[in-house]
């Protein structure tokens, strides 16, 4: 939220990256044409690669790393118009985890003009220090975000929620644990 509050007035596009993840080379360059071709696009949303070993010199998955690429739930999978982020508001800081899920659900519920891309937007490191390793808290937090989305959509049936965006089944079956 500190970052959101400090977006410069002349900023057009924003993306996110967690401190332990890596943005692949040219990742942003690949999706920029979408914004040029259609000025009404409010965000792009690509894929993430979950990986258990990174080559920290080459900034890419290690050759023998286990990995899976999915359209997961990650703020880093998107590039957002700054004005759109300002309209959405801030992250709900009452979440211990899944504040990004809640935020993304709000983005998709808004019926924003978005484009799904096949760009791999982030190498998401799976390691023993991940906050999401606490399976019980991760599930509880995620279900809270889902519940909040359901409540919002029940109160306002004009809100949308695409059913074809997130590869939740693939995420649940990932052999990365």
PDB file of C-alpha atoms in Angstrom:
ATOM      1  CA  UNK A   1       0.000   0.000   0.000  1.00  0.00           C
ATOM      2  CA  UNK A   2       2.906   2.341   0.620  1.00  0.00           C
ATOM      3  CA  UNK A   3       3.972   1.734  -2.970  1.00  0.00           C
ATOM      4  CA  UNK A   4       0.442   2.297  -4.278  1.00  0.00           C
ATOM      5  CA  UNK A   5       0.184   5.563  -2.371  1.00  0.00           C
ATOM      6  CA  UNK A   6       3.487   6.726  -3.840  1.00  0.00           C
ATOM      7  CA  UNK A   7       2.892   6.063  -7.522  1.00  0.00           C
ATOM      8  CA  UNK A   8       4.036   9.223  -9.320  1.00  0.00           C
ATOM      9  CA  UNK A   9       1.330  11.183 -11.101  1.00  0.00           C
ATOM     10  CA  UNK A  10       2.966  10.671 -14.491  1.00  0.00           C
ATOM     11  CA  UNK A  11       3.251   6.860 -14.092  1.00  0.00           C
ATOM     12  CA  UNK A  12       1.384   4.958 -16.774  1.00  0.00           C
ATOM     13  CA  UNK A  13       2.064   1.292 -15.983  1.00  0.00           C
ATOM     14  CA  UNK A  14       2.869  -0.609 -12.781  1.00  0.00           C
ATOM     15  CA  UNK A  15       3.884  -4.172 -12.003  1.00  0.00           C
ATOM     16  CA  UNK A  16       4.768  -5.985  -8.794  1.00  0.00           C
ATOM     17  CA  UNK A  17       7.564  -8.345  -7.767  1.00  0.00           C
ATOM     18  CA  UNK A  18       8.069 -10.088  -4.436  1.00  0.00           C
ATOM     19  CA  UNK A  19      11.575  -9.870  -3.004  1.00  0.00           C
ATOM     20  CA  UNK A  20      12.319 -13.591  -3.386  1.00  0.00           C
ATOM     21  CA  UNK A  21      11.015 -13.956  -6.967  1.00  0.00           C
ATOM     22  CA  UNK A  22      12.604 -13.148 -10.323  1.00  0.00           C
ATOM     23  CA  UNK A  23      11.166 -11.341 -13.313  1.00  0.00           C
ATOM     24  CA  UNK A  24      12.296 -13.053 -16.542  1.00  0.00           C
ATOM     25  CA  UNK A  25      14.320 -10.967 -18.986  1.00  0.00           C
ATOM     26  CA  UNK A  26      12.154  -8.933 -21.371  1.00  0.00           C
ATOM     27  CA  UNK A  27       8.972  -9.922 -19.548  1.00  0.00           C
ATOM     28  CA  UNK A  28       7.509  -6.420 -19.547  1.00  0.00           C
ATOM     29  CA  UNK A  29       8.636  -5.698 -23.107  1.00  0.00           C
ATOM     30  CA  UNK A  30       6.599  -8.702 -24.310  1.00  0.00           C
ATOM     31  CA  UNK A  31       3.288  -7.318 -23.015  1.00  0.00           C
ATOM     32  CA  UNK A  32       3.783  -3.611 -23.768  1.00  0.00           C
ATOM     33  CA  UNK A  33       2.412  -3.901 -27.337  1.00  0.00           C
ATOM     34  CA  UNK A  34      -0.983  -4.885 -25.899  1.00  0.00           C
ATOM     35  CA  UNK A  35      -1.254  -1.462 -24.255  1.00  0.00           C
ATOM     36  CA  UNK A  36      -0.109   0.332 -27.417  1.00  0.00           C
ATOM     37  CA  UNK A  37      -2.560  -1.580 -29.635  1.00  0.00           C
ATOM     38  CA  UNK A  38      -5.541  -0.931 -27.360  1.00  0.00           C
ATOM     39  CA  UNK A  39      -5.369   2.127 -25.075  1.00  0.00           C
ATOM     40  CA  UNK A  40      -8.525   0.905 -23.304  1.00  0.00           C
ATOM     41  CA  UNK A  41      -6.744  -2.169 -21.871  1.00  0.00           C
ATOM     42  CA  UNK A  42      -6.433  -1.714 -18.107  1.00  0.00           C
ATOM     43  CA  UNK A  43      -4.161  -4.671 -17.430  1.00  0.00           C
ATOM     44  CA  UNK A  44      -2.498  -7.731 -18.885  1.00  0.00           C
ATOM     45  CA  UNK A  45      -2.269 -10.997 -16.995  1.00  0.00           C
ATOM     46  CA  UNK A  46       0.223 -13.716 -17.871  1.00  0.00           C
ATOM     47  CA  UNK A  47       1.635 -16.891 -16.363  1.00  0.00           C
ATOM     48  CA  UNK A  48       3.931 -17.811 -13.503  1.00  0.00           C
ATOM     49  CA  UNK A  49       6.550 -20.527 -13.292  1.00  0.00           C
ATOM     50  CA  UNK A  50       6.887 -22.121  -9.885  1.00  0.00           C
ATOM     51  CA  UNK A  51      10.466 -23.300  -9.479  1.00  0.00           C
ATOM     52  CA  UNK A  52      12.414 -24.951  -6.674  1.00  0.00           C
ATOM     53  CA  UNK A  53      15.949 -23.978  -7.741  1.00  0.00           C
ATOM     54  CA  UNK A  54      17.199 -20.786  -9.373  1.00  0.00           C
ATOM     55  CA  UNK A  55      20.485 -20.015 -11.068  1.00  0.00           C
ATOM     56  CA  UNK A  56      21.126 -16.765  -9.212  1.00  0.00           C
ATOM     57  CA  UNK A  57      23.777 -15.661 -11.710  1.00  0.00           C
ATOM     58  CA  UNK A  58      21.634 -16.153 -14.821  1.00  0.00           C
ATOM     59  CA  UNK A  59      18.369 -15.137 -13.097  1.00  0.00           C
ATOM     60  CA  UNK A  60      16.487 -18.150 -14.449  1.00  0.00           C
ATOM     61  CA  UNK A  61      15.535 -21.632 -13.245  1.00  0.00           C
ATOM     62  CA  UNK A  62      18.473 -23.932 -12.630  1.00  0.00           C
ATOM     63  CA  UNK A  63      18.842 -26.610 -15.298  1.00  0.00           C
ATOM     64  CA  UNK A  64      17.725 -29.432 -13.001  1.00  0.00           C
ATOM     65  CA  UNK A  65      15.009 -27.440 -11.199  1.00  0.00           C
ATOM     66  CA  UNK A  66      11.542 -28.831 -10.826  1.00  0.00           C
ATOM     67  CA  UNK A  67       9.115 -26.352 -12.350  1.00  0.00           C
ATOM     68  CA  UNK A  68       5.556 -25.925 -13.496  1.00  0.00           C
ATOM     69  CA  UNK A  69       4.087 -23.046 -15.490  1.00  0.00           C
ATOM     70  CA  UNK A  70       0.476 -22.061 -14.804  1.00  0.00           C
ATOM     71  CA  UNK A  71      -1.812 -19.071 -14.843  1.00  0.00           C
ATOM     72  CA  UNK A  72      -1.679 -18.698 -11.084  1.00  0.00           C
ATOM     73  CA  UNK A  73      -2.649 -16.025  -8.618  1.00  0.00           C
ATOM     74  CA  UNK A  74       0.173 -13.513  -8.449  1.00  0.00           C
ATOM     75  CA  UNK A  75       0.230  -9.742  -8.681  1.00  0.00           C
ATOM     76  CA  UNK A  76       3.513 -10.212 -10.560  1.00  0.00           C
ATOM     77  CA  UNK A  77       1.624 -11.864 -13.428  1.00  0.00           C
ATOM     78  CA  UNK A  78       0.097  -8.527 -14.348  1.00  0.00           C
ATOM     79  CA  UNK A  79       0.990  -5.152 -15.728  1.00  0.00           C
ATOM     80  CA  UNK A  80      -1.568  -2.587 -14.625  1.00  0.00           C
ATOM     81  CA  UNK A  81      -2.418   0.929 -15.692  1.00  0.00           C
ATOM     82  CA  UNK A  82      -1.671   3.134 -12.700  1.00  0.00           C
ATOM     83  CA  UNK A  83      -5.077   4.823 -13.012  1.00  0.00           C
ATOM     84  CA  UNK A  84      -6.783   1.423 -12.785  1.00  0.00           C
ATOM     85  CA  UNK A  85      -4.882   0.569  -9.595  1.00  0.00           C
ATOM     86  CA  UNK A  86      -5.942   3.880  -8.078  1.00  0.00           C
ATOM     87  CA  UNK A  87      -9.587   3.053  -8.890  1.00  0.00           C
ATOM     88  CA  UNK A  88      -9.310  -0.376  -7.245  1.00  0.00           C
ATOM     89  CA  UNK A  89      -7.981   1.020  -4.010  1.00  0.00           C
ATOM     90  CA  UNK A  90      -5.535  -0.574  -1.646  1.00  0.00           C
ATOM     91  CA  UNK A  91      -4.659  -4.041  -0.427  1.00  0.00           C
ATOM     92  CA  UNK A  92      -6.645  -5.178   2.598  1.00  0.00           C
ATOM     93  CA  UNK A  93      -3.998  -5.226   5.314  1.00  0.00           C
ATOM     94  CA  UNK A  94      -6.158  -7.325   7.635  1.00  0.00           C
ATOM     95  CA  UNK A  95      -5.076 -10.399   5.603  1.00  0.00           C
ATOM     96  CA  UNK A  96      -2.035 -12.303   6.873  1.00  0.00           C
ATOM     97  CA  UNK A  97      -1.838 -13.919   3.429  1.00  0.00           C
ATOM     98  CA  UNK A  98      -3.901 -13.788   0.222  1.00  0.00           C
ATOM     99  CA  UNK A  99      -4.227 -10.010   0.181  1.00  0.00           C
ATOM    100  CA  UNK A 100      -3.010 -10.350  -3.412  1.00  0.00           C
ATOM    101  CA  UNK A 101      -5.776 -12.871  -4.173  1.00  0.00           C
ATOM    102  CA  UNK A 102      -8.361 -10.504  -2.733  1.00  0.00           C
ATOM    103  CA  UNK A 103      -6.917  -7.636  -4.784  1.00  0.00           C
ATOM    104  CA  UNK A 104      -6.862  -9.687  -8.009  1.00  0.00           C
ATOM    105  CA  UNK A 105     -10.414 -10.909  -7.441  1.00  0.00           C
ATOM    106  CA  UNK A 106     -11.491  -7.253  -7.143  1.00  0.00           C
ATOM    107  CA  UNK A 107      -9.613  -6.459 -10.364  1.00  0.00           C
ATOM    108  CA  UNK A 108     -11.400  -9.201 -12.298  1.00  0.00           C
ATOM    109  CA  UNK A 109     -14.752  -8.511 -10.624  1.00  0.00           C
ATOM    110  CA  UNK A 110     -14.548  -4.920 -11.868  1.00  0.00           C
ATOM    111  CA  UNK A 111     -15.035  -6.168 -15.425  1.00  0.00           C
ATOM    112  CA  UNK A 112     -11.913  -4.310 -16.404  1.00  0.00           C
ATOM    113  CA  UNK A 113     -10.727  -4.494 -19.972  1.00  0.00           C
ATOM    114  CA  UNK A 114      -7.846  -6.976 -19.652  1.00  0.00           C
ATOM    115  CA  UNK A 115      -5.901  -9.342 -21.867  1.00  0.00           C
ATOM    116  CA  UNK A 116      -4.579 -12.752 -20.924  1.00  0.00           C
ATOM    117  CA  UNK A 117      -1.113 -13.331 -22.343  1.00  0.00           C
ATOM    118  CA  UNK A 118       1.146 -16.362 -22.573  1.00  0.00           C
ATOM    119  CA  UNK A 119       4.082 -14.384 -21.181  1.00  0.00           C
ATOM    120  CA  UNK A 120       5.881 -16.005 -18.260  1.00  0.00           C
ATOM    121  CA  UNK A 121       5.854 -13.027 -15.926  1.00  0.00           C
ATOM    122  CA  UNK A 122       7.587 -14.347 -12.845  1.00  0.00           C
ATOM    123  CA  UNK A 123       9.726 -17.192 -11.590  1.00  0.00           C
ATOM    124  CA  UNK A 124       8.044 -17.867  -8.261  1.00  0.00           C
ATOM    125  CA  UNK A 125      10.586 -19.497  -5.969  1.00  0.00           C
ATOM    126  CA  UNK A 126       9.275 -22.383  -3.885  1.00  0.00           C
ATOM    127  CA  UNK A 127      11.421 -22.696  -0.782  1.00  0.00           C
ATOM    128  CA  UNK A 128      11.150 -23.486   2.909  1.00  0.00           C
ATOM    129  CA  UNK A 129      10.774 -19.801   3.793  1.00  0.00           C
ATOM    130  CA  UNK A 130       7.679 -19.167   1.642  1.00  0.00           C
ATOM    131  CA  UNK A 131       4.815 -17.698   3.636  1.00  0.00           C
ATOM    132  CA  UNK A 132       2.497 -20.079   1.787  1.00  0.00           C
ATOM    133  CA  UNK A 133       4.304 -23.117   3.244  1.00  0.00           C
ATOM    134  CA  UNK A 134       1.931 -22.913   6.223  1.00  0.00           C
ATOM    135  CA  UNK A 135      -0.778 -24.850   4.366  1.00  0.00           C
ATOM    136  CA  UNK A 136      -3.466 -24.272   6.982  1.00  0.00           C
ATOM    137  CA  UNK A 137      -2.998 -20.501   7.063  1.00  0.00           C
ATOM    138  CA  UNK A 138      -2.630 -20.332   3.280  1.00  0.00           C
ATOM    139  CA  UNK A 139      -5.897 -22.220   2.740  1.00  0.00           C
ATOM    140  CA  UNK A 140      -7.740 -20.245   5.423  1.00  0.00           C
ATOM    141  CA  UNK A 141      -6.562 -16.931   3.961  1.00  0.00           C
ATOM    142  CA  UNK A 142      -7.351 -17.953   0.389  1.00  0.00           C
ATOM    143  CA  UNK A 143     -10.828 -19.133   1.375  1.00  0.00           C
ATOM    144  CA  UNK A 144     -11.382 -15.803   3.110  1.00  0.00           C
ATOM    145  CA  UNK A 145     -10.527 -14.003  -0.147  1.00  0.00           C
ATOM    146  CA  UNK A 146     -12.876 -16.308  -2.085  1.00  0.00           C
ATOM    147  CA  UNK A 147     -15.644 -15.727   0.469  1.00  0.00           C
ATOM    148  CA  UNK A 148     -15.227 -11.958   0.259  1.00  0.00           C
ATOM    149  CA  UNK A 149     -15.492 -12.183  -3.519  1.00  0.00           C
ATOM    150  CA  UNK A 150     -18.682 -14.233  -3.248  1.00  0.00           C
ATOM    151  CA  UNK A 151     -20.189 -11.742  -0.800  1.00  0.00           C
ATOM    152  CA  UNK A 152     -19.319  -8.786  -3.054  1.00  0.00           C
ATOM    153  CA  UNK A 153     -20.833 -10.489  -6.092  1.00  0.00           C
ATOM    154  CA  UNK A 154     -23.950 -11.492  -4.176  1.00  0.00           C
ATOM    155  CA  UNK A 155     -24.454  -7.889  -3.051  1.00  0.00           C
ATOM    156  CA  UNK A 156     -23.759  -6.577  -6.537  1.00  0.00           C
ATOM    157  CA  UNK A 157     -24.686  -9.068  -9.289  1.00  0.00           C
ATOM    158  CA  UNK A 158     -23.212  -6.742 -11.923  1.00  0.00           C
ATOM    159  CA  UNK A 159     -19.727  -7.701 -10.721  1.00  0.00           C
ATOM    160  CA  UNK A 160     -18.029 -10.370 -12.780  1.00  0.00           C
ATOM    161  CA  UNK A 161     -15.617 -13.161 -12.053  1.00  0.00           C
ATOM    162  CA  UNK A 162     -14.059 -14.979 -14.966  1.00  0.00           C
ATOM    163  CA  UNK A 163     -13.976 -18.708 -14.455  1.00  0.00           C
ATOM    164  CA  UNK A 164     -11.243 -19.314 -17.019  1.00  0.00           C
ATOM    165  CA  UNK A 165      -8.410 -17.179 -15.671  1.00  0.00           C
ATOM    166  CA  UNK A 166      -6.686 -19.075 -12.863  1.00  0.00           C
ATOM    167  CA  UNK A 167      -5.360 -22.632 -13.254  1.00  0.00           C
ATOM    168  CA  UNK A 168      -6.373 -23.563  -9.704  1.00  0.00           C
ATOM    169  CA  UNK A 169      -6.569 -27.280 -10.440  1.00  0.00           C
ATOM    170  CA  UNK A 170      -3.027 -27.265 -11.823  1.00  0.00           C
ATOM    171  CA  UNK A 171      -1.809 -25.266  -8.824  1.00  0.00           C
ATOM    172  CA  UNK A 172      -3.338 -27.758  -6.389  1.00  0.00           C
ATOM    173  CA  UNK A 173      -1.745 -30.687  -8.210  1.00  0.00           C
ATOM    174  CA  UNK A 174       1.714 -29.186  -8.553  1.00  0.00           C
ATOM    175  CA  UNK A 175       4.491 -31.569  -7.511  1.00  0.00           C
ATOM    176  CA  UNK A 176       6.522 -28.707  -6.052  1.00  0.00           C
ATOM    177  CA  UNK A 177       5.871 -29.504  -2.398  1.00  0.00           C
TER     178      UNK A 177
END
